[in-house]
Amino acid sequence: MTEAQKPFSVLVTRAIPEAGLKLLQAECRVTMNPEDRPLTRPELLSLAAEADGVIGLLTEKIDAAFFDSAKRVRAYANYAVGIDNISLAEATKRGVGVSNTPGVLTDATAEMAWALLFAVCRRVVESDAAMRSGRWAGWAPLHFIGSGVSGKTLGIVGAGRIGTAMALKGRGFGMKVLYHNRGRNEVLERELSARKVGFDELLAESDFISIHTPLTAETRHLFDAKALSAMKKTAYLINTARGPVIDENALVKALQEGWIAGAGLDVYENEPRMADGLAGLSNAALAAHTGSATAGARSGMATLAAENLLAMLHGRPGPTCLNPEVFAKRTEN
Ligand code: GLV
Ligand code: GLV
């Protein structure tokens, strides 16, 4: 197919791995952001106005104003599993198909939660800094003492794919597992004898709390000052989900005043910024929203986003479409 014969015009708002791009290029004229920076909002709106389909990022708001500009767009594939950046109702109302990338990043994100958990409870970042600065004066019985993991209680908030994978990967540590979730999780109950508990019990009993809930109106600031002060003083909070699930200013206070022992964060309330004071805290391990940043996961996300977009452009829902009803309606007419 020559470029001119390709039936669809597609916008990719930031460079993605080759695997997904190749799939798109077979059938679509692809415009990809050539710069190593996010598109500005005006750039996004004007480029989307020329496109039939868009692959976009969790940092872009896909709202009514977006759809007002992107009048030709029939399909939007989010390059993320989280969909808090999208007004799904607006998309559905306008007959635009929307997809996300669940599954392909489950292991990567669950692994990142463990990386942060160990980084903070075994003080890896602090001792790394001591090594690099030349301040380390040699082995000492009382230096860099942290907390062990084996046999402790792990509390999972949001027991979906990623929360489940995180807990299952901890099998070797012999932890007692509690979870807080809307529905029962039979896998966790069967495999780990995990117990479903209310939020207050999870806060009071857990030595480690790992957040895996999507960001919704109900989970925004779920971890506020009240929740943080209900945790054990010796407990650690890990967040690889979405920043606004934690009130970040309250967390800074909790870490400064020793309400909890530490936090391992991959996500922030106002990315790419952090709350004042967080950067100066030695009891926080801070990653740069890299939960899905393995070569395998990112390539899987690119492929899945491209497969979804192509299917939706052809009038079918695709493997992980979030509003398949849009396509059912189209074939009825
Ligand atoms: C990453 O944060 C995602 O939602 O995929
Ligand atoms: C989605 O919410 C997941 O846990 O993969």
mmCIF file of C-alpha atoms and ligand atoms in Angstrom:
data_model
loop_
_atom_site.group_PDB
_atom_site.id
_atom_site.type_symbol
_atom_site.label_atom_id
_atom_site.label_comp_id
_atom_site.label_asym_id
_atom_site.label_seq_id
_atom_site.Cartn_x
_atom_site.Cartn_y
_atom_site.Cartn_z
ATOM 1 C CA MET A 1 0.000 0.000 0.000
ATOM 2 C CA THR A 2 1.338 3.446 -0.841
ATOM 3 C CA GLU A 3 0.901 6.160 1.768
ATOM 4 C CA ALA A 4 -1.929 7.690 -0.248
ATOM 5 C CA GLN A 5 -3.811 4.366 -0.399
ATOM 6 C CA LYS A 6 -3.758 3.873 3.349
ATOM 7 C CA PRO A 7 -7.316 4.320 4.590
ATOM 8 C CA PHE A 8 -6.650 5.832 8.016
ATOM 9 C CA SER A 9 -4.777 8.754 9.436
ATOM 10 C CA VAL A 10 -3.438 8.166 12.941
ATOM 11 C CA LEU A 11 -1.786 10.405 15.525
ATOM 12 C CA VAL A 12 0.680 8.952 18.055
ATOM 13 C CA THR A 13 1.253 11.673 20.630
ATOM 14 C CA ARG A 14 4.711 10.535 21.776
ATOM 15 C CA ALA A 15 7.247 8.049 20.411
ATOM 16 C CA ILE A 16 6.263 4.462 21.292
ATOM 17 C CA PRO A 17 8.135 1.163 20.764
ATOM 18 C CA GLU A 18 8.637 0.012 17.182
ATOM 19 C CA ALA A 19 6.402 -3.085 17.435
ATOM 20 C CA GLY A 20 3.232 -1.011 17.722
ATOM 21 C CA LEU A 21 4.312 1.547 15.182
ATOM 22 C CA LYS A 22 4.969 -1.129 12.534
ATOM 23 C CA LEU A 23 1.439 -2.509 12.947
ATOM 24 C CA LEU A 24 -0.032 0.934 12.477
ATOM 25 C CA GLN A 25 2.146 1.873 9.522
ATOM 26 C CA ALA A 26 0.953 -1.142 7.527
ATOM 27 C CA GLU A 27 -2.486 0.435 7.181
ATOM 28 C CA CYS A 28 -2.287 4.004 8.412
ATOM 29 C CA ARG A 29 -0.603 7.272 7.638
ATOM 30 C CA VAL A 30 1.054 7.816 11.000
ATOM 31 C CA THR A 31 1.935 11.199 12.445
ATOM 32 C CA MET A 32 4.101 10.733 15.524
ATOM 33 C CA ASN A 33 5.274 13.521 17.808
ATOM 34 C CA PRO A 34 8.894 13.941 16.620
ATOM 35 C CA GLU A 35 10.064 15.688 19.804
ATOM 36 C CA ASP A 36 11.160 14.138 23.082
ATOM 37 C CA ARG A 37 8.603 16.154 25.020
ATOM 38 C CA PRO A 38 4.831 16.035 25.484
ATOM 39 C CA LEU A 39 2.697 17.803 22.894
ATOM 40 C CA THR A 40 1.298 21.058 24.202
ATOM 41 C CA ARG A 41 -2.475 21.129 24.526
ATOM 42 C CA PRO A 42 -2.884 23.312 21.383
ATOM 43 C CA GLU A 43 -0.568 20.985 19.434
ATOM 44 C CA LEU A 44 -2.545 17.959 20.605
ATOM 45 C CA LEU A 45 -5.864 19.498 19.621
ATOM 46 C CA SER A 46 -4.726 20.680 16.219
ATOM 47 C CA LEU A 47 -2.978 17.407 15.281
ATOM 48 C CA ALA A 48 -5.920 15.325 16.558
ATOM 49 C CA ALA A 49 -8.261 17.365 14.347
ATOM 50 C CA GLU A 50 -6.611 15.742 11.302
ATOM 51 C CA ALA A 51 -6.737 12.166 12.646
ATOM 52 C CA ASP A 52 -9.169 9.233 12.447
ATOM 53 C CA GLY A 53 -7.530 7.556 15.420
ATOM 54 C CA VAL A 54 -5.188 8.553 18.240
ATOM 55 C CA ILE A 55 -2.774 6.699 20.512
ATOM 56 C CA GLY A 56 -2.364 8.940 23.537
ATOM 57 C CA LEU A 57 -0.756 9.092 26.946
ATOM 58 C CA LEU A 58 -1.874 9.116 30.549
ATOM 59 C CA THR A 59 -0.574 12.708 30.776
ATOM 60 C CA GLU A 60 -3.118 13.969 28.223
ATOM 61 C CA LYS A 61 -6.694 14.920 29.086
ATOM 62 C CA ILE A 62 -9.120 13.259 26.704
ATOM 63 C CA ASP A 63 -12.230 15.252 27.558
ATOM 64 C CA ALA A 64 -15.135 17.031 25.883
ATOM 65 C CA ALA A 65 -12.877 19.811 24.567
ATOM 66 C CA PHE A 66 -10.583 17.211 23.012
ATOM 67 C CA PHE A 67 -13.477 15.559 21.197
ATOM 68 C CA ASP A 68 -14.809 18.974 20.127
ATOM 69 C CA SER A 69 -11.516 19.542 18.264
ATOM 70 C CA ALA A 70 -10.902 15.966 17.189
ATOM 71 C CA LYS A 71 -14.080 15.735 15.131
ATOM 72 C CA ARG A 72 -12.812 13.025 12.804
ATOM 73 C CA VAL A 73 -11.538 10.777 15.579
ATOM 74 C CA ARG A 74 -13.434 7.443 15.767
ATOM 75 C CA ALA A 75 -10.981 5.587 17.985
ATOM 76 C CA TYR A 76 -8.746 6.465 20.920
ATOM 77 C CA ALA A 77 -6.240 3.983 22.387
ATOM 78 C CA ASN A 78 -4.779 4.952 25.765
ATOM 79 C CA TYR A 79 -1.139 3.923 26.121
ATOM 80 C CA ALA A 80 -1.802 2.965 29.769
ATOM 81 C CA VAL A 81 -4.049 0.732 31.814
ATOM 82 C CA GLY A 82 -5.289 3.627 33.972
ATOM 83 C CA ILE A 83 -8.067 5.648 32.354
ATOM 84 C CA ASP A 84 -8.486 8.525 34.817
ATOM 85 C CA ASN A 85 -7.287 10.901 32.061
ATOM 86 C CA ILE A 86 -10.271 10.036 29.836
ATOM 87 C CA SER A 87 -13.916 11.069 29.949
ATOM 88 C CA LEU A 88 -15.246 7.709 28.821
ATOM 89 C CA ALA A 89 -18.858 8.922 28.887
ATOM 90 C CA GLU A 90 -18.003 11.773 26.476
ATOM 91 C CA ALA A 91 -16.310 9.343 24.116
ATOM 92 C CA THR A 92 -19.217 6.921 24.199
ATOM 93 C CA LYS A 93 -21.763 9.688 23.703
ATOM 94 C CA ARG A 94 -19.914 10.720 20.539
ATOM 95 C CA GLY A 95 -19.494 7.160 19.277
ATOM 96 C CA VAL A 96 -15.714 7.118 19.757
ATOM 97 C CA GLY A 97 -14.232 3.766 20.736
ATOM 98 C CA VAL A 98 -11.733 3.789 23.623
ATOM 99 C CA SER A 99 -9.237 1.155 24.756
ATOM 100 C CA ASN A 100 -6.513 0.757 27.378
ATOM 101 C CA THR A 101 -3.630 -1.685 27.928
ATOM 102 C CA PRO A 102 -4.458 -4.063 30.781
ATOM 103 C CA GLY A 103 -2.549 -7.303 31.331
ATOM 104 C CA VAL A 104 0.671 -6.565 29.432
ATOM 105 C CA LEU A 105 2.045 -4.392 32.247
ATOM 106 C CA THR A 106 0.746 -6.369 35.227
ATOM 107 C CA ASP A 107 3.988 -8.151 36.103
ATOM 108 C CA ALA A 108 6.159 -5.101 35.448
ATOM 109 C CA THR A 109 4.076 -2.913 37.753
ATOM 110 C CA ALA A 110 3.782 -5.570 40.467
ATOM 111 C CA GLU A 111 7.567 -5.992 40.342
ATOM 112 C CA MET A 112 8.018 -2.233 40.681
ATOM 113 C CA ALA A 113 5.916 -2.266 43.839
ATOM 114 C CA TRP A 114 8.329 -4.822 45.304
ATOM 115 C CA ALA A 115 11.332 -2.796 44.138
ATOM 116 C CA LEU A 116 10.027 0.255 45.992
ATOM 117 C CA LEU A 117 8.985 -1.780 49.021
ATOM 118 C CA PHE A 118 12.494 -3.140 49.463
ATOM 119 C CA ALA A 119 14.141 0.151 48.506
ATOM 120 C CA VAL A 120 12.400 1.943 51.332
ATOM 121 C CA CYS A 121 12.317 -0.703 54.081
ATOM 122 C CA ARG A 122 15.976 -1.684 53.558
ATOM 123 C CA ARG A 123 17.024 1.929 52.994
ATOM 124 C CA VAL A 124 18.682 1.242 49.645
ATOM 125 C CA VAL A 125 18.403 4.829 48.390
ATOM 126 C CA GLU A 126 19.879 6.291 51.563
ATOM 127 C CA SER A 127 22.825 3.936 51.662
ATOM 128 C CA ASP A 128 23.405 4.418 47.922
ATOM 129 C CA ALA A 129 23.629 8.158 48.575
ATOM 130 C CA ALA A 130 26.063 7.569 51.440
ATOM 131 C CA MET A 131 28.288 5.448 49.210
ATOM 132 C CA ARG A 132 28.331 7.980 46.400
ATOM 133 C CA SER A 133 29.040 10.936 48.653
ATOM 134 C CA GLY A 134 32.004 9.243 50.323
ATOM 135 C CA ARG A 135 30.303 9.559 53.721
ATOM 136 C CA TRP A 136 30.279 5.836 54.454
ATOM 137 C CA ALA A 137 32.794 5.109 57.188
ATOM 138 C CA GLY A 138 32.473 1.330 57.143
ATOM 139 C CA TRP A 139 30.325 -1.388 58.685
ATOM 140 C CA ALA A 140 28.576 -0.531 61.944
ATOM 141 C CA PRO A 141 26.066 -2.502 64.041
ATOM 142 C CA LEU A 142 23.601 0.368 64.291
ATOM 143 C CA HIS A 143 23.711 1.977 60.852
ATOM 144 C CA PHE A 144 21.007 1.734 58.177
ATOM 145 C CA ILE A 145 18.753 -0.515 60.200
ATOM 146 C CA GLY A 146 15.467 -1.044 58.430
ATOM 147 C CA SER A 147 12.594 -3.446 58.561
ATOM 148 C CA GLY A 148 12.379 -7.051 57.374
ATOM 149 C CA VAL A 149 9.570 -8.378 55.221
ATOM 150 C CA SER A 150 9.318 -12.099 55.906
ATOM 151 C CA GLY A 151 6.364 -13.065 58.061
ATOM 152 C CA LYS A 152 4.992 -9.511 58.167
ATOM 153 C CA THR A 153 1.499 -8.430 57.122
ATOM 154 C CA LEU A 154 0.961 -7.117 53.595
ATOM 155 C CA GLY A 155 -2.168 -5.062 52.920
ATOM 156 C CA ILE A 156 -3.311 -4.776 49.302
ATOM 157 C CA VAL A 157 -5.621 -1.879 48.454
ATOM 158 C CA GLY A 158 -7.303 -2.658 45.136
ATOM 159 C CA ALA A 159 -7.052 -6.379 44.389
ATOM 160 C CA GLY A 160 -7.339 -6.277 40.593
ATOM 161 C CA ARG A 161 -4.776 -7.776 38.245
ATOM 162 C CA ILE A 162 -1.807 -5.813 39.531
ATOM 163 C CA GLY A 163 -2.687 -6.023 43.230
ATOM 164 C CA THR A 164 -3.198 -9.765 42.877
ATOM 165 C CA ALA A 165 0.114 -10.225 41.042
ATOM 166 C CA MET A 166 1.940 -8.139 43.643
ATOM 167 C CA ALA A 167 0.651 -10.297 46.488
ATOM 168 C CA LEU A 168 1.277 -13.591 44.641
ATOM 169 C CA LYS A 169 4.878 -12.606 43.901
ATOM 170 C CA GLY A 170 5.431 -12.236 47.643
ATOM 171 C CA ARG A 171 4.682 -15.913 48.281
ATOM 172 C CA GLY A 172 8.299 -16.624 49.102
ATOM 173 C CA PHE A 173 8.280 -14.104 51.939
ATOM 174 C CA GLY A 174 5.586 -15.929 53.879
ATOM 175 C CA MET A 175 3.570 -12.817 54.565
ATOM 176 C CA LYS A 176 0.103 -12.676 55.984
ATOM 177 C CA VAL A 177 -2.028 -10.985 53.302
ATOM 178 C CA LEU A 178 -5.023 -8.723 53.831
ATOM 179 C CA TYR A 179 -6.871 -7.053 51.007
ATOM 180 C CA HIS A 180 -9.406 -4.288 50.606
ATOM 181 C CA ASN A 181 -11.460 -4.491 47.452
ATOM 182 C CA ARG A 182 -15.048 -4.124 46.345
ATOM 183 C CA GLY A 183 -15.460 -7.779 45.419
ATOM 184 C CA ARG A 184 -13.955 -10.949 46.811
ATOM 185 C CA ASN A 185 -10.683 -12.148 45.325
ATOM 186 C CA GLU A 186 -10.814 -15.921 45.301
ATOM 187 C CA VAL A 187 -7.307 -16.296 43.899
ATOM 188 C CA LEU A 188 -5.779 -14.444 46.840
ATOM 189 C CA GLU A 189 -7.954 -16.309 49.316
ATOM 190 C CA ARG A 190 -7.131 -19.711 47.837
ATOM 191 C CA GLU A 191 -3.442 -19.183 47.076
ATOM 192 C CA LEU A 192 -2.393 -17.057 50.055
ATOM 193 C CA SER A 193 -5.191 -17.545 52.565
ATOM 194 C CA ALA A 194 -5.647 -13.801 52.210
ATOM 195 C CA ARG A 195 -8.459 -12.167 54.120
ATOM 196 C CA LYS A 196 -10.791 -9.469 52.737
ATOM 197 C CA VAL A 197 -11.030 -6.694 55.320
ATOM 198 C CA GLY A 198 -12.485 -3.226 55.685
ATOM 199 C CA PHE A 199 -10.215 -0.242 55.053
ATOM 200 C CA ASP A 200 -9.829 0.568 58.763
ATOM 201 C CA GLU A 201 -8.717 -2.947 59.625
ATOM 202 C CA LEU A 202 -6.253 -2.970 56.743
ATOM 203 C CA LEU A 203 -4.750 0.328 57.967
ATOM 204 C CA ALA A 204 -4.477 -0.881 61.548
ATOM 205 C CA GLU A 205 -3.021 -4.331 60.836
ATOM 206 C CA SER A 206 -0.665 -3.957 57.865
ATOM 207 C CA ASP A 207 3.112 -3.613 58.080
ATOM 208 C CA PHE A 208 3.222 -2.815 54.360
ATOM 209 C CA ILE A 209 0.385 -1.319 52.349
ATOM 210 C CA SER A 210 0.563 -1.446 48.568
ATOM 211 C CA ILE A 211 -1.896 0.641 46.539
ATOM 212 C CA HIS A 212 -3.273 -0.822 43.289
ATOM 213 C CA THR A 213 -6.648 0.833 42.953
ATOM 214 C CA PRO A 214 -7.628 2.913 39.923
ATOM 215 C CA LEU A 215 -8.062 6.644 40.508
ATOM 216 C CA THR A 216 -11.768 7.443 40.769
ATOM 217 C CA ALA A 217 -13.862 9.966 42.676
ATOM 218 C CA GLU A 218 -14.022 7.397 45.502
ATOM 219 C CA THR A 219 -10.284 6.694 45.710
ATOM 220 C CA ARG A 220 -9.029 10.287 45.358
ATOM 221 C CA HIS A 221 -7.274 11.086 48.667
ATOM 222 C CA LEU A 222 -8.267 7.708 50.093
ATOM 223 C CA PHE A 223 -4.973 8.021 51.975
ATOM 224 C CA ASP A 224 -5.587 11.353 53.698
ATOM 225 C CA ALA A 225 -4.249 12.533 57.064
ATOM 226 C CA LYS A 226 -6.832 10.442 58.892
ATOM 227 C CA ALA A 227 -5.939 7.231 57.064
ATOM 228 C CA LEU A 228 -2.189 7.851 57.369
ATOM 229 C CA SER A 229 -2.498 8.444 61.094
ATOM 230 C CA ALA A 230 -4.425 5.170 61.450
ATOM 231 C CA MET A 231 -1.477 3.174 60.043
ATOM 232 C CA LYS A 232 1.127 1.568 62.295
ATOM 233 C CA LYS A 233 4.068 3.851 63.114
ATOM 234 C CA THR A 234 6.310 1.067 61.809
ATOM 235 C CA ALA A 235 4.417 0.604 58.536
ATOM 236 C CA TYR A 236 5.369 1.482 54.961
ATOM 237 C CA LEU A 237 3.119 2.765 52.189
ATOM 238 C CA ILE A 238 3.832 1.841 48.553
ATOM 239 C CA ASN A 239 2.064 3.501 45.609
ATOM 240 C CA THR A 240 2.463 2.343 42.007
ATOM 241 C CA ALA A 241 -1.145 3.219 41.029
ATOM 242 C CA ARG A 242 -2.028 6.899 40.742
ATOM 243 C CA GLY A 243 -0.637 9.798 42.774
ATOM 244 C CA PRO A 244 -3.923 11.445 43.801
ATOM 245 C CA VAL A 245 -4.979 8.318 45.721
ATOM 246 C CA ILE A 246 -2.679 9.798 48.405
ATOM 247 C CA ASP A 247 -2.981 13.331 49.782
ATOM 248 C CA GLU A 248 0.681 14.064 49.130
ATOM 249 C CA ASN A 249 0.946 17.027 51.502
ATOM 250 C CA ALA A 250 -0.488 14.887 54.284
ATOM 251 C CA LEU A 251 2.004 12.151 53.412
ATOM 252 C CA VAL A 252 4.920 14.572 53.699
ATOM 253 C CA LYS A 253 3.704 15.491 57.183
ATOM 254 C CA ALA A 254 3.270 11.822 58.104
ATOM 255 C CA LEU A 255 6.821 11.037 56.985
ATOM 256 C CA GLN A 256 8.306 14.112 58.667
ATOM 257 C CA GLU A 257 6.543 13.475 61.956
ATOM 258 C CA GLY A 258 6.943 9.706 62.016
ATOM 259 C CA TRP A 259 3.288 8.717 61.763
ATOM 260 C CA ILE A 260 4.541 5.929 59.477
ATOM 261 C CA ALA A 261 8.033 4.538 58.836
ATOM 262 C CA GLY A 262 8.366 5.274 55.142
ATOM 263 C CA ALA A 263 6.911 5.417 51.662
ATOM 264 C CA GLY A 264 7.873 4.058 48.256
ATOM 265 C CA LEU A 265 6.306 6.127 45.495
ATOM 266 C CA ASP A 266 6.210 5.726 41.741
ATOM 267 C CA VAL A 267 3.381 8.191 41.136
ATOM 268 C CA TYR A 268 2.608 11.716 42.345
ATOM 269 C CA GLU A 269 -0.348 13.951 42.763
ATOM 270 C CA ASN A 270 0.836 16.638 40.309
ATOM 271 C CA GLU A 271 3.322 14.933 38.024
ATOM 272 C CA PRO A 272 6.027 15.743 37.211
ATOM 273 C CA ARG A 273 6.158 17.864 40.390
ATOM 274 C CA MET A 274 6.306 16.600 43.953
ATOM 275 C CA ALA A 275 4.799 18.077 47.094
ATOM 276 C CA ASP A 276 7.066 20.483 48.973
ATOM 277 C CA GLY A 277 9.283 18.654 51.414
ATOM 278 C CA LEU A 278 9.093 15.221 49.819
ATOM 279 C CA ALA A 279 12.459 15.480 48.070
ATOM 280 C CA GLY A 280 14.221 16.117 51.373
ATOM 281 C CA LEU A 281 12.900 13.041 53.171
ATOM 282 C CA SER A 282 15.265 10.115 53.677
ATOM 283 C CA ASN A 283 12.372 7.742 54.486
ATOM 284 C CA ALA A 284 10.899 7.999 50.997
ATOM 285 C CA ALA A 285 12.065 6.036 47.942
ATOM 286 C CA LEU A 286 11.029 7.969 44.848
ATOM 287 C CA ALA A 287 10.724 6.558 41.335
ATOM 288 C CA ALA A 288 9.677 8.433 38.208
ATOM 289 C CA HIS A 289 6.408 6.672 37.199
ATOM 290 C CA THR A 290 8.332 3.710 35.818
ATOM 291 C CA GLY A 291 5.959 0.890 36.826
ATOM 292 C CA SER A 292 5.470 -0.300 33.255
ATOM 293 C CA ALA A 293 8.980 0.644 32.126
ATOM 294 C CA THR A 294 10.362 -2.732 31.102
ATOM 295 C CA ALA A 295 11.197 -3.376 27.461
ATOM 296 C CA GLY A 296 8.679 -6.224 27.379
ATOM 297 C CA ALA A 297 5.809 -4.329 28.984
ATOM 298 C CA ARG A 298 6.269 -1.183 26.911
ATOM 299 C CA SER A 299 6.475 -3.172 23.714
ATOM 300 C CA GLY A 300 3.376 -5.145 24.746
ATOM 301 C CA MET A 301 1.537 -1.888 25.442
ATOM 302 C CA ALA A 302 2.473 -0.540 21.997
ATOM 303 C CA THR A 303 1.291 -3.698 20.259
ATOM 304 C CA LEU A 304 -1.947 -3.882 22.228
ATOM 305 C CA ALA A 305 -2.714 -0.190 21.700
ATOM 306 C CA ALA A 306 -2.097 -0.562 17.958
ATOM 307 C CA GLU A 307 -4.237 -3.723 17.712
ATOM 308 C CA ASN A 308 -7.069 -1.972 19.520
ATOM 309 C CA LEU A 309 -6.816 1.140 17.393
ATOM 310 C CA LEU A 310 -6.801 -0.784 14.122
ATOM 311 C CA ALA A 311 -9.774 -2.935 15.147
ATOM 312 C CA MET A 312 -11.738 0.133 16.238
ATOM 313 C CA LEU A 313 -10.923 1.975 13.017
ATOM 314 C CA HIS A 314 -12.351 -1.030 11.180
ATOM 315 C CA GLY A 315 -15.525 -0.770 13.263
ATOM 316 C CA ARG A 316 -14.813 -3.596 15.729
ATOM 317 C CA PRO A 317 -14.171 -3.280 19.460
ATOM 318 C CA GLY A 318 -10.658 -4.825 19.570
ATOM 319 C CA PRO A 319 -9.157 -6.900 22.385
ATOM 320 C CA THR A 320 -9.425 -4.452 25.291
ATOM 321 C CA CYS A 321 -12.018 -1.913 24.254
ATOM 322 C CA LEU A 322 -13.706 -0.111 27.166
ATOM 323 C CA ASN A 323 -16.945 0.876 25.401
ATOM 324 C CA PRO A 324 -17.807 -1.940 22.973
ATOM 325 C CA GLU A 325 -21.408 -0.701 22.962
ATOM 326 C CA VAL A 326 -20.250 2.008 20.556
ATOM 327 C CA PHE A 327 -19.635 -0.671 17.920
ATOM 328 C CA ALA A 328 -22.784 -2.646 18.658
ATOM 329 C CA LYS A 329 -24.769 0.526 17.934
ATOM 330 C CA ARG A 330 -22.935 1.105 14.670
ATOM 331 C CA THR A 331 -23.808 -2.306 13.256
ATOM 332 C CA GLU A 332 -27.455 -1.994 14.345
ATOM 333 C CA ASN A 333 -27.916 1.110 12.214
HETATM 334 C C1 GLV B 1 0.572 3.534 33.883
HETATM 335 O O1 GLV B 1 0.586 4.268 34.809
HETATM 336 C C2 GLV B 1 -0.597 2.943 33.329
HETATM 337 O O2 GLV B 1 -1.723 3.238 33.757
HETATM 338 O O3 GLV B 1 -0.418 2.146 32.405
HETATM 339 C C1 GLV B 2 -6.142 -2.704 36.328
HETATM 340 O O1 GLV B 2 -6.769 -1.976 37.000
HETATM 341 C C2 GLV B 2 -5.182 -3.689 36.762
HETATM 342 O O2 GLV B 2 -5.056 -3.932 37.986
HETATM 343 O O3 GLV B 2 -4.537 -4.226 35.853
#
